[in-house]
C-alpha positions as protocol buffer text, in pm:
chain_id: "A"
residue {
  index: 1
  type: MET
  ca { x: 22178 y: -2416 z: 3346 }
}
residue {
  index: 2
  type: LYS
  ca { x: 22458 y: -2248 z: 3540 }
}
residue {
  index: 3
  type: ILE
  ca { x: 22735 y: -2078 z: 3341 }
}
residue {
  index: 4
  type: MET
  ca { x: 23063 y: -1947 z: 3481 }
}
residue {
  index: 5
  type: VAL
  ca { x: 23271 y: -1708 z: 3268 }
}
residue {
  index: 6
  type: VAL
  ca { x: 23633 y: -1679 z: 3383 }
}
residue {
  index: 7
  type: ALA
  ca { x: 23823 y: -1353 z: 3331 }
}
residue {
  index: 8
  type: PRO
  ca { x: 24163 y: -1376 z: 3159 }
}
residue {
  index: 9
  type: GLY
  ca { x: 24379 y: -1213 z: 3425 }
}
residue {
  index: 10
  type: SER
  ca { x: 24457 y: -915 z: 3199 }
}
residue {
  index: 11
  type: ILE
  ca { x: 24296 y: -577 z: 3265 }
}
residue {
  index: 12
  type: TYR
  ca { x: 24294 y: -437 z: 2911 }
}
residue {
  index: 13
  type: SER
  ca { x: 24164 y: -569 z: 2579 }
}
residue {
  index: 14
  type: THR
  ca { x: 24089 y: -930 z: 2675 }
}
residue {
  index: 15
  type: TYR
  ca { x: 23924 y: -810 z: 2994 }
}
residue {
  index: 16
  type: ASP
  ca { x: 23681 y: -612 z: 2778 }
}
residue {
  index: 17
  type: THR
  ca { x: 23614 y: -930 z: 2579 }
}
residue {
  index: 18
  type: TYR
  ca { x: 23530 y: -1103 z: 2909 }
}
residue {
  index: 19
  type: THR
  ca { x: 23304 y: -821 z: 3028 }
}
residue {
  index: 20
  type: TYR
  ca { x: 23100 y: -800 z: 2709 }
}
residue {
  index: 21
  type: CYS
  ca { x: 23080 y: -1178 z: 2671 }
}
residue {
  index: 22
  type: LEU
  ca { x: 22948 y: -1204 z: 3028 }
}
residue {
  index: 23
  type: ASP
  ca { x: 22690 y: -929 z: 2963 }
}
residue {
  index: 24
  type: ALA
  ca { x: 22576 y: -1093 z: 2639 }
}
residue {
  index: 25
  type: LEU
  ca { x: 22531 y: -1437 z: 2799 }
}
residue {
  index: 26
  type: LYS
  ca { x: 22328 y: -1285 z: 3082 }
}
residue {
  index: 27
  type: ARG
  ca { x: 22097 y: -1124 z: 2825 }
}
residue {
  index: 28
  type: VAL
  ca { x: 22036 y: -1412 z: 2588 }
}
residue {
  index: 29
  type: ASN
  ca { x: 22023 y: -1709 z: 2823 }
}
residue {
  index: 30
  type: GLY
  ca { x: 21691 y: -1636 z: 2986 }
}
residue {
  index: 31
  type: ASP
  ca { x: 21659 y: -1867 z: 3284 }
}
residue {
  index: 32
  type: ALA
  ca { x: 22027 y: -1958 z: 3286 }
}
residue {
  index: 33
  type: GLU
  ca { x: 22230 y: -1839 z: 3585 }
}
residue {
  index: 34
  type: THR
  ca { x: 22543 y: -1669 z: 3450 }
}
residue {
  index: 35
  type: ASN
  ca { x: 22823 y: -1547 z: 3676 }
}
residue {
  index: 36
  type: GLY
  ca { x: 23176 y: -1420 z: 3628 }
}
residue {
  index: 37
  type: PHE
  ca { x: 23499 y: -1508 z: 3807 }
}
residue {
  index: 38
  type: ASP
  ca { x: 23715 y: -1193 z: 3814 }
}
residue {
  index: 39
  type: PHE
  ca { x: 24054 y: -1362 z: 3804 }
}
residue {
  index: 40
  type: HIS
  ca { x: 24244 y: -1031 z: 3781 }
}
residue {
  index: 41
  type: ASN
  ca { x: 24083 y: -897 z: 4099 }
}
residue {
  index: 42
  type: ILE
  ca { x: 24164 y: -1215 z: 4289 }
}
residue {
  index: 43
  type: ILE
  ca { x: 24527 y: -1170 z: 4180 }
}
residue {
  index: 44
  type: ARG
  ca { x: 24517 y: -808 z: 4301 }
}
residue {
  index: 45
  type: TYR
  ca { x: 24380 y: -926 z: 4635 }
}
residue {
  index: 46
  type: HIS
  ca { x: 24663 y: -1174 z: 4689 }
}
residue {
  index: 47
  type: THR
  ca { x: 24924 y: -922 z: 4569 }
}
residue {
  index: 48
  type: SER
  ca { x: 24794 y: -656 z: 4809 }
}
residue {
  index: 49
  type: ALA
  ca { x: 24788 y: -903 z: 5098 }
}
residue {
  index: 50
  type: ARG
  ca { x: 25143 y: -1020 z: 5023 }
}
residue {
  index: 51
  type: GLU
  ca { x: 25272 y: -662 z: 5003 }
}
residue {
  index: 52
  type: LYS
  ca { x: 25093 y: -567 z: 5325 }
}
residue {
  index: 53
  type: ILE
  ca { x: 25244 y: -865 z: 5509 }
}
residue {
  index: 54
  type: PHE
  ca { x: 25590 y: -764 z: 5391 }
}
residue {
  index: 55
  type: GLU
  ca { x: 25528 y: -402 z: 5493 }
}
residue {
  index: 56
  type: ASP
  ca { x: 25418 y: -506 z: 5845 }
}
residue {
  index: 57
  type: THR
  ca { x: 25650 y: -799 z: 5915 }
}
residue {
  index: 58
  type: LYS
  ca { x: 25926 y: -788 z: 5649 }
}
residue {
  index: 59
  type: ILE
  ca { x: 25836 y: -1151 z: 5572 }
}
residue {
  index: 60
  type: GLN
  ca { x: 25840 y: -1228 z: 5199 }
}
residue {
  index: 61
  type: PHE
  ca { x: 25524 y: -1432 z: 5149 }
}
residue {
  index: 62
  type: GLY
  ca { x: 25568 y: -1561 z: 4795 }
}
residue {
  index: 63
  type: SER
  ca { x: 25591 y: -1372 z: 4465 }
}
residue {
  index: 64
  type: GLU
  ca { x: 25381 y: -1259 z: 4166 }
}
residue {
  index: 65
  type: VAL
  ca { x: 25379 y: -1619 z: 4043 }
}
residue {
  index: 66
  type: THR
  ca { x: 25250 y: -1730 z: 4382 }
}
residue {
  index: 67
  type: ASP
  ca { x: 24968 y: -1474 z: 4357 }
}
residue {
  index: 68
  type: ILE
  ca { x: 24856 y: -1627 z: 4026 }
}
residue {
  index: 69
  type: ILE
  ca { x: 24875 y: -1982 z: 4164 }
}
residue {
  index: 70
  type: ARG
  ca { x: 24672 y: -1888 z: 4473 }
}
residue {
  index: 71
  type: SER
  ca { x: 24413 y: -1719 z: 4252 }
}
residue {
  index: 72
  type: GLY
  ca { x: 24394 y: -2033 z: 4040 }
}
residue {
  index: 73
  type: ARG
  ca { x: 24324 y: -2241 z: 4349 }
}
residue {
  index: 74
  type: GLU
  ca { x: 24035 y: -2009 z: 4430 }
}
residue {
  index: 75
  type: LEU
  ca { x: 23899 y: -2070 z: 4080 }
}
residue {
  index: 76
  type: VAL
  ca { x: 23907 y: -2446 z: 4140 }
}
residue {
  index: 77
  type: SER
  ca { x: 23726 y: -2398 z: 4473 }
}
residue {
  index: 78
  type: GLU
  ca { x: 23466 y: -2171 z: 4309 }
}
residue {
  index: 79
  type: ILE
  ca { x: 23389 y: -2438 z: 4048 }
}
residue {
  index: 80
  type: PHE
  ca { x: 23357 y: -2702 z: 4320 }
}
residue {
  index: 81
  type: PHE
  ca { x: 23121 y: -2503 z: 4541 }
}
residue {
  index: 82
  type: THR
  ca { x: 22900 y: -2342 z: 4272 }
}
residue {
  index: 83
  type: VAL
  ca { x: 22868 y: -2660 z: 4057 }
}
residue {
  index: 84
  type: PRO
  ca { x: 22832 y: -2492 z: 3713 }
}
residue {
  index: 85
  type: ASP
  ca { x: 22719 y: -2678 z: 3402 }
}
residue {
  index: 86
  type: PHE
  ca { x: 22946 y: -2479 z: 3171 }
}
residue {
  index: 87
  type: VAL
  ca { x: 23278 y: -2304 z: 3245 }
}
residue {
  index: 88
  type: LEU
  ca { x: 23401 y: -2063 z: 2977 }
}
residue {
  index: 89
  type: VAL
  ca { x: 23758 y: -1935 z: 3013 }
}
residue {
  index: 90
  type: ILE
  ca { x: 23846 y: -1617 z: 2822 }
}
residue {
  index: 91
  type: ASP
  ca { x: 24198 y: -1627 z: 2669 }
}
residue {
  index: 92
  type: GLY
  ca { x: 24344 y: -1885 z: 2909 }
}
residue {
  index: 93
  type: SER
  ca { x: 24710 y: -1809 z: 2841 }
}
residue {
  index: 94
  type: LYS
  ca { x: 24772 y: -1653 z: 3184 }
}
residue {
  index: 95
  type: PHE
  ca { x: 24680 y: -1967 z: 3379 }
}
residue {
  index: 96
  type: PRO
  ca { x: 24956 y: -2203 z: 3506 }
}
residue {
  index: 97
  type: PRO
  ca { x: 24925 y: -2561 z: 3371 }
}
residue {
  index: 98
  type: MET
  ca { x: 24877 y: -2691 z: 3727 }
}
residue {
  index: 99
  type: ILE
  ca { x: 24545 y: -2503 z: 3739 }
}
residue {
  index: 100
  type: TYR
  ca { x: 24419 y: -2685 z: 3432 }
}
residue {
  index: 101
  type: HIS
  ca { x: 24533 y: -3017 z: 3578 }
}
residue {
  index: 102
  type: SER
  ca { x: 24336 y: -2940 z: 3894 }
}
residue {
  index: 103
  type: ILE
  ca { x: 24023 y: -2836 z: 3703 }
}
residue {
  index: 104
  type: LYS
  ca { x: 24031 y: -3153 z: 3491 }
}
residue {
  index: 105
  type: ARG
  ca { x: 24072 y: -3371 z: 3800 }
}
residue {
  index: 106
  type: LEU
  ca { x: 23775 y: -3192 z: 3952 }
}
residue {
  index: 107
  type: GLN
  ca { x: 23577 y: -3237 z: 3632 }
}
residue {
  index: 108
  type: ALA
  ca { x: 23635 y: -3613 z: 3648 }
}
residue {
  index: 109
  type: ILE
  ca { x: 23475 y: -3651 z: 3992 }
}
residue {
  index: 110
  type: MET
  ca { x: 23197 y: -3390 z: 3989 }
}
residue {
  index: 111
  type: LYS
  ca { x: 22841 y: -3488 z: 3909 }
}
residue {
  index: 112
  type: PRO
  ca { x: 22689 y: -3363 z: 3695 }
}
residue {
  index: 113
  type: LYS
  ca { x: 23003 y: -3320 z: 3488 }
}
residue {
  index: 114
  type: PHE
  ca { x: 23058 y: -2962 z: 3369 }
}
residue {
  index: 115
  type: ILE
  ca { x: 23177 y: -2868 z: 3020 }
}
residue {
  index: 116
  type: LEU
  ca { x: 23508 y: -2679 z: 3010 }
}
residue {
  index: 117
  type: ALA
  ca { x: 23543 y: -2433 z: 2721 }
}
residue {
  index: 118
  type: CYS
  ca { x: 23783 y: -2159 z: 2614 }
}
residue {
  index: 119
  type: HIS
  ca { x: 23754 y: -1852 z: 2394 }
}
residue {
  index: 120
  type: ILE
  ca { x: 24103 y: -1807 z: 2251 }
}
residue {
  index: 121
  type: THR
  ca { x: 24168 y: -1438 z: 2191 }
}
residue {
  index: 122
  type: GLU
  ca { x: 24543 y: -1434 z: 2114 }
}
residue {
  index: 123
  type: SER
  ca { x: 24577 y: -1655 z: 1808 }
}
residue {
  index: 124
  type: PRO
  ca { x: 24799 y: -1655 z: 1602 }
}
residue {
  index: 125
  type: TYR
  ca { x: 25044 y: -1451 z: 1812 }
}
residue {
  index: 126
  type: ILE
  ca { x: 25113 y: -1715 z: 2078 }
}
residue {
  index: 127
  type: ASP
  ca { x: 25018 y: -2042 z: 1909 }
}
residue {
  index: 128
  type: GLU
  ca { x: 25290 y: -2241 z: 2087 }
}
residue {
  index: 129
  type: VAL
  ca { x: 25154 y: -2125 z: 2422 }
}
residue {
  index: 130
  type: ILE
  ca { x: 24797 y: -2198 z: 2314 }
}
residue {
  index: 131
  type: ASP
  ca { x: 24891 y: -2550 z: 2202 }
}
residue {
  index: 132
  type: ASN
  ca { x: 25007 y: -2621 z: 2557 }
}
residue {
  index: 133
  type: TYR
  ca { x: 24668 y: -2564 z: 2715 }
}
residue {
  index: 134
  type: ILE
  ca { x: 24384 y: -2613 z: 2463 }
}
residue {
  index: 135
  type: LYS
  ca { x: 24418 y: -2990 z: 2511 }
}
residue {
  index: 136
  type: TYR
  ca { x: 24244 y: -2948 z: 2846 }
}
residue {
  index: 137
  type: PHE
  ca { x: 23922 y: -2806 z: 2696 }
}
residue {
  index: 138
  type: ASP
  ca { x: 23612 y: -2989 z: 2576 }
}
residue {
  index: 139
  type: VAL
  ca { x: 23518 y: -2699 z: 2347 }
}
residue {
  index: 140
  type: VAL
  ca { x: 23741 y: -2431 z: 2192 }
}
residue {
  index: 141
  type: PHE
  ca { x: 23628 y: -2107 z: 2029 }
}
residue {
  index: 142
  type: CYS
  ca { x: 23910 y: -1946 z: 1828 }
}
residue {
  index: 143
  type: ASN
  ca { x: 23932 y: -1579 z: 1729 }
}
residue {
  index: 144
  type: GLU
  ca { x: 24146 y: -1650 z: 1419 }
}
residue {
  index: 145
  type: LYS
  ca { x: 23966 y: -1824 z: 1132 }
}
residue {
  index: 146
  type: THR
  ca { x: 24276 y: -1973 z: 971 }
}
residue {
  index: 147
  type: ASP
  ca { x: 24392 y: -2125 z: 1301 }
}
residue {
  index: 148
  type: VAL
  ca { x: 24089 y: -2349 z: 1349 }
}
residue {
  index: 149
  type: ALA
  ca { x: 24217 y: -2604 z: 1096 }
}
residue {
  index: 150
  type: ARG
  ca { x: 24564 y: -2602 z: 1255 }
}
residue {
  index: 151
  type: GLN
  ca { x: 24420 y: -2672 z: 1599 }
}
residue {
  index: 152
  type: ASP
  ca { x: 24181 y: -2938 z: 1465 }
}
residue {
  index: 153
  type: PRO
  ca { x: 24334 y: -3079 z: 1143 }
}
residue {
  index: 154
  type: THR
  ca { x: 24113 y: -3391 z: 1137 }
}
residue {
  index: 155
  type: ASP
  ca { x: 23793 y: -3202 z: 1221 }
}
residue {
  index: 156
  type: SER
  ca { x: 23737 y: -3441 z: 1508 }
}
residue {
  index: 157
  type: LYS
  ca { x: 23736 y: -3196 z: 1800 }
}
residue {
  index: 158
  type: HIS
  ca { x: 23496 y: -2925 z: 1909 }
}
residue {
  index: 159
  type: VAL
  ca { x: 23693 y: -2629 z: 1772 }
}
residue {
  index: 160
  type: TYR
  ca { x: 23492 y: -2339 z: 1626 }
}
residue {
  index: 161
  type: TYR
  ca { x: 23561 y: -1997 z: 1479 }
}
residue {
  index: 162
  type: LEU
  ca { x: 23425 y: -1718 z: 1699 }
}
residue {
  index: 163
  type: PRO
  ca { x: 23522 y: -1373 z: 1570 }
}
residue {
  index: 164
  type: HIS
  ca { x: 23558 y: -1076 z: 1801 }
}
residue {
  index: 165
  type: SER
  ca { x: 23254 y: -854 z: 1852 }
}
residue {
  index: 166
  type: TYR
  ca { x: 23148 y: -531 z: 2022 }
}
residue {
  index: 167
  type: SER
  ca { x: 22898 y: -404 z: 2279 }
}
residue {
  index: 168
  type: ARG
  ca { x: 22593 y: -224 z: 2145 }
}
residue {
  index: 169
  type: ASP
  ca { x: 22574 y: -37 z: 2477 }
}
residue {
  index: 170
  type: VAL
  ca { x: 22924 y: 109 z: 2440 }
}
residue {
  index: 171
  type: HIS
  ca { x: 23019 y: 105 z: 2073 }
}
residue {
  index: 172
  type: THR
  ca { x: 22765 y: 320 z: 1894 }
}
residue {
  index: 173
  type: PRO
  ca { x: 22786 y: 617 z: 1654 }
}
residue {
  index: 174
  type: ILE
  ca { x: 22538 y: 810 z: 1870 }
}
residue {
  index: 175
  type: GLY
  ca { x: 22702 y: 1116 z: 2021 }
}
residue {
  index: 176
  type: ARG
  ca { x: 22957 y: 1190 z: 1748 }
}
residue {
  index: 177
  type: LYS
  ca { x: 23133 y: 1525 z: 1786 }
}
residue {
  index: 178
  type: SER
  ca { x: 23352 y: 1715 z: 1544 }
}
residue {
  index: 179
  type: ASP
  ca { x: 23447 y: 2027 z: 1739 }
}
residue {
  index: 180
  type: ASP
  ca { x: 23684 y: 1845 z: 1977 }
}
residue {
  index: 181
  type: ALA
  ca { x: 23796 y: 1576 z: 1734 }
}
residue {
  index: 182
  type: HIS
  ca { x: 24149 y: 1449 z: 1685 }
}
residue {
  index: 183
  type: ASP
  ca { x: 24268 y: 1403 z: 1330 }
}
residue {
  index: 184
  type: VAL
  ca { x: 24405 y: 1059 z: 1420 }
}
residue {
  index: 185
  type: PHE
  ca { x: 24347 y: 838 z: 1724 }
}
residue {
  index: 186
  type: PHE
  ca { x: 24492 y: 507 z: 1844 }
}
residue {
  index: 187
  type: CYS
  ca { x: 24469 y: 333 z: 2181 }
}
residue {
  index: 188
  type: GLY
  ca { x: 24624 y: -4 z: 2263 }
}
residue {
  index: 189
  type: THR
  ca { x: 24933 y: -183 z: 2380 }
}
residue {
  index: 190
  type: ILE
  ca { x: 25235 y: -30 z: 2207 }
}
residue {
  index: 191
  type: TYR
  ca { x: 25420 y: -334 z: 2082 }
}
residue {
  index: 192
  type: PRO
  ca { x: 25774 y: -279 z: 1947 }
}
residue {
  index: 193
  type: GLU
  ca { x: 25670 y: -297 z: 1580 }
}
residue {
  index: 194
  type: ARG
  ca { x: 25392 y: -47 z: 1644 }
}
residue {
  index: 195
  type: ALA
  ca { x: 25640 y: 189 z: 1809 }
}
residue {
  index: 196
  type: LYS
  ca { x: 25868 y: 160 z: 1506 }
}
residue {
  index: 197
  type: ILE
  ca { x: 25588 y: 272 z: 1272 }
}
residue {
  index: 198
  type: ILE
  ca { x: 25495 y: 559 z: 1505 }
}
residue {
  index: 199
  type: SER
  ca { x: 25858 y: 674 z: 1531 }
}
residue {
  index: 200
  type: GLU
  ca { x: 25904 y: 679 z: 1152 }
}
residue {
  index: 201
  type: THR
  ca { x: 25582 y: 868 z: 1074 }
}
residue {
  index: 202
  type: ASN
  ca { x: 25583 y: 1242 z: 1003 }
}
residue {
  index: 203
  type: TRP
  ca { x: 25321 y: 1375 z: 1244 }
}
residue {
  index: 204
  type: SER
  ca { x: 25377 y: 1746 z: 1174 }
}
residue {
  index: 205
  type: GLY
  ca { x: 25051 y: 1937 z: 1125 }
}
residue {
  index: 206
  type: ILE
  ca { x: 24844 y: 1641 z: 1247 }
}
residue {
  index: 207
  type: ASP
  ca { x: 24640 y: 1651 z: 1567 }
}
residue {
  index: 208
  type: ALA
  ca { x: 24698 y: 1293 z: 1674 }
}
residue {
  index: 209
  type: LYS
  ca { x: 24661 y: 1104 z: 2000 }
}
residue {
  index: 210
  type: ILE
  ca { x: 24853 y: 777 z: 2029 }
}
residue {
  index: 211
  type: CYS
  ca { x: 24796 y: 629 z: 2374 }
}
residue {
  index: 212
  type: GLY
  ca { x: 24845 y: 300 z: 2553 }
}
residue {
  index: 213
  type: THR
  ca { x: 25096 y: 116 z: 2766 }
}
residue {
  index: 214
  type: TRP
  ca { x: 25461 y: 138 z: 2661 }
}
residue {
  index: 215
  type: ALA
  ca { x: 25606 y: -131 z: 2889 }
}
residue {
  index: 216
  type: LEU
  ca { x: 25727 y: -344 z: 2597 }
}
residue {
  index: 217
  type: VAL
  ca { x: 25911 y: -65 z: 2414 }
}
residue {
  index: 218
  type: GLU
  ca { x: 26283 y: 3 z: 2462 }
}
residue {
  index: 219
  type: GLU
  ca { x: 26361 y: 336 z: 2624 }
}
residue {
  index: 220
  type: GLY
  ca { x: 26536 y: 487 z: 2321 }
}
residue {
  index: 221
  type: LEU
  ca { x: 26256 y: 399 z: 2080 }
}
residue {
  index: 222
  type: GLU
  ca { x: 25996 y: 521 z: 2330 }
}
residue {
  index: 223
  type: LYS
  ca { x: 26173 y: 860 z: 2354 }
}
residue {
  index: 224
  type: THR
  ca { x: 26179 y: 892 z: 1974 }
}
residue {
  index: 225
  type: CYS
  ca { x: 25802 y: 832 z: 1966 }
}
residue {
  index: 226
  type: PHE
  ca { x: 25728 y: 1081 z: 2244 }
}
residue {
  index: 227
  type: ASP
  ca { x: 25945 y: 1346 z: 2077 }
}
residue {
  index: 228
  type: HIS
  ca { x: 25674 y: 1374 z: 1810 }
}
residue {
  index: 229
  type: GLY
  ca { x: 25440 y: 1519 z: 2073 }
}
residue {
  index: 230
  type: VAL
  ca { x: 25147 y: 1292 z: 1988 }
}
residue {
  index: 231
  type: CYS
  ca { x: 25213 y: 1000 z: 2223 }
}
residue {
  index: 232
  type: PHE
  ca { x: 25073 y: 947 z: 2572 }
}
residue {
  index: 233
  type: ASP
  ca { x: 25140 y: 683 z: 2839 }
}
residue {
  index: 234
  type: GLU
  ca { x: 24773 y: 636 z: 2912 }
}
residue {
  index: 235
  type: VAL
  ca { x: 24530 y: 344 z: 2912 }
}
residue {
  index: 236
  type: MET
  ca { x: 24163 y: 441 z: 2888 }
}
residue {
  index: 237
  type: PRO
  ca { x: 23851 y: 253 z: 2996 }
}
residue {
  index: 238
  type: ASN
  ca { x: 23683 y: 105 z: 2691 }
}
residue {
  index: 239
  type: SER
  ca { x: 23391 y: 348 z: 2719 }
}
residue {
  index: 240
  type: GLU
  ca { x: 23637 y: 639 z: 2696 }
}
residue {
  index: 241
  type: VAL
  ca { x: 23809 y: 479 z: 2398 }
}
residue {
  index: 242
  type: ALA
  ca { x: 23470 y: 457 z: 2226 }
}
residue {
  index: 243
  type: LYS
  ca { x: 23412 y: 831 z: 2279 }
}
residue {
  index: 244
  type: ASN
  ca { x: 23744 y: 903 z: 2106 }
}
residue {
  index: 245
  type: TYR
  ca { x: 23653 y: 666 z: 1823 }
}
residue {
  index: 246
  type: ARG
  ca { x: 23331 y: 860 z: 1768 }
}
residue {
  index: 247
  type: SER
  ca { x: 23492 y: 1205 z: 1773 }
}
residue {
  index: 248
  type: SER
  ca { x: 23814 y: 1138 z: 1576 }
}
residue {
  index: 249
  type: LYS
  ca { x: 23840 y: 1184 z: 1202 }
}
residue {
  index: 250
  type: ILE
  ca { x: 24061 y: 880 z: 1151 }
}
residue {
  index: 251
  type: VAL
  ca { x: 24104 y: 577 z: 1377 }
}
residue {
  index: 252
  type: ILE
  ca { x: 24409 y: 365 z: 1308 }
}
residue {
  index: 253
  type: ASN
  ca { x: 24489 y: 13 z: 1421 }
}
residue {
  index: 254
  type: PHE
  ca { x: 24831 y: -151 z: 1389 }
}
residue {
  index: 255
  type: GLY
  ca { x: 24852 y: -523 z: 1341 }
}
residue {
  index: 256
  type: ARG
  ca { x: 25120 y: -690 z: 1550 }
}
residue {
  index: 257
  type: THR
  ca { x: 25362 y: -980 z: 1524 }
}
residue {
  index: 258
  type: TYR
  ca { x: 25491 y: -965 z: 1881 }
}
residue {
  index: 259
  type: GLY
  ca { x: 25426 y: -1278 z: 2087 }
}
residue {
  index: 260
  type: TRP
  ca { x: 25593 y: -1505 z: 2336 }
}
residue {
  index: 261
  type: THR
  ca { x: 25689 y: -1869 z: 2380 }
}
residue {
  index: 262
  type: PRO
  ca { x: 25572 y: -2112 z: 2651 }
}
residue {
  index: 263
  type: ASP
  ca { x: 25876 y: -1994 z: 2851 }
}
residue {
  index: 264
  type: TYR
  ca { x: 25759 y: -1633 z: 2806 }
}
residue {
  index: 265
  type: GLU
  ca { x: 26053 y: -1542 z: 2584 }
}
residue {
  index: 266
  type: GLU
  ca { x: 25974 y: -1266 z: 2335 }
}
residue {
  index: 267
  type: ARG
  ca { x: 25930 y: -1378 z: 1976 }
}
residue {
  index: 268
  type: ILE
  ca { x: 25815 y: -1245 z: 1641 }
}
residue {
  index: 269
  type: THR
  ca { x: 25528 y: -1440 z: 1483 }
}
residue {
  index: 270
  type: ASP
  ca { x: 25456 y: -1478 z: 1112 }
}
residue {
  index: 271
  type: ILE
  ca { x: 25097 y: -1361 z: 1062 }
}
residue {
  index: 272
  type: THR
  ca { x: 25110 y: -1362 z: 680 }
}
residue {
  index: 273
  type: ASN
  ca { x: 24824 y: -1612 z: 655 }
}
residue {
  index: 274
  type: SER
  ca { x: 24606 y: -1465 z: 929 }
}
residue {
  index: 275
  type: TYR
  ca { x: 24252 y: -1362 z: 836 }
}
residue {
  index: 276
  type: SER
  ca { x: 24067 y: -1211 z: 1131 }
}
residue {
  index: 277
  type: VAL
  ca { x: 24090 y: -863 z: 1281 }
}
residue {
  index: 278
  type: GLY
  ca { x: 24124 y: -780 z: 1650 }
}
residue {
  index: 279
  type: PRO
  ca { x: 23842 y: -648 z: 1870 }
}
residue {
  index: 280
  type: ARG
  ca { x: 23946 y: -282 z: 1846 }
}
residue {
  index: 281
  type: VAL
  ca { x: 23886 y: -273 z: 1469 }
}
residue {
  index: 282
  type: ILE
  ca { x: 23531 y: -400 z: 1510 }
}
residue {
  index: 283
  type: GLU
  ca { x: 23464 y: -165 z: 1800 }
}
residue {
  index: 284
  type: ALA
  ca { x: 23591 y: 134 z: 1601 }
}
residue {
  index: 285
  type: ILE
  ca { x: 23372 y: 51 z: 1301 }
}
residue {
  index: 286
  type: ALA
  ca { x: 23068 y: 17 z: 1528 }
}
residue {
  index: 287
  type: CYS
  ca { x: 23136 y: 370 z: 1656 }
}
């Protein structure tokens, strides 16, 4: 059996899900040939080429959207030439619909026919977006337990609950330290509602490190957070995050309601009925 695991396009949390999923499949599948398609690196390649062309010739050769579309075409070509039996897409929300159309058309003519699957990692934050593309998949693994019934109300499709996990190579309590510990540690995307909690917390007398990317936070709110002296505009490799989990006294994780629509307009999602935790909670507990 040949398995292809497709990276999500992101370079943070869902990329880690891709990496560890790929490693796990390589370990447990014995004779199966398992390979990854690094979608994010293909995008970087096209972006670098486009920027270099503009630098040398002043010719504008497309845009960021074009980079994603070109990368998607390379994915279609990779499927055609490698002839996998099983294609597993992680997340899937970053892919233009035309890519899914192309993959399904390819699936219809290839022999033997491959199975197209997706591990949804962003439910229930972007359910409207997810609903637009899960129809293309033969099998769906969903990270949110309560969303399985919504996606498959008649229990007639191949939709399964697959909770987030961790890597035993990276997320381990071995190597705990107390001498250089923070009192409180958090690393992740700083969504607006997370920033609001951070800004309203009294951090005096607490050795805390709140780090991540602040791109989604308004400038005024970001300044209020940084004025506390505990915030950092820093994204760590997952192995470095795990070291901080091990050495910190308290690890916190903020739930979020921030999401976006199919048109990529910002929206607030009601997660009152959600059940499952995100990957960082499980990773922290493992450490």
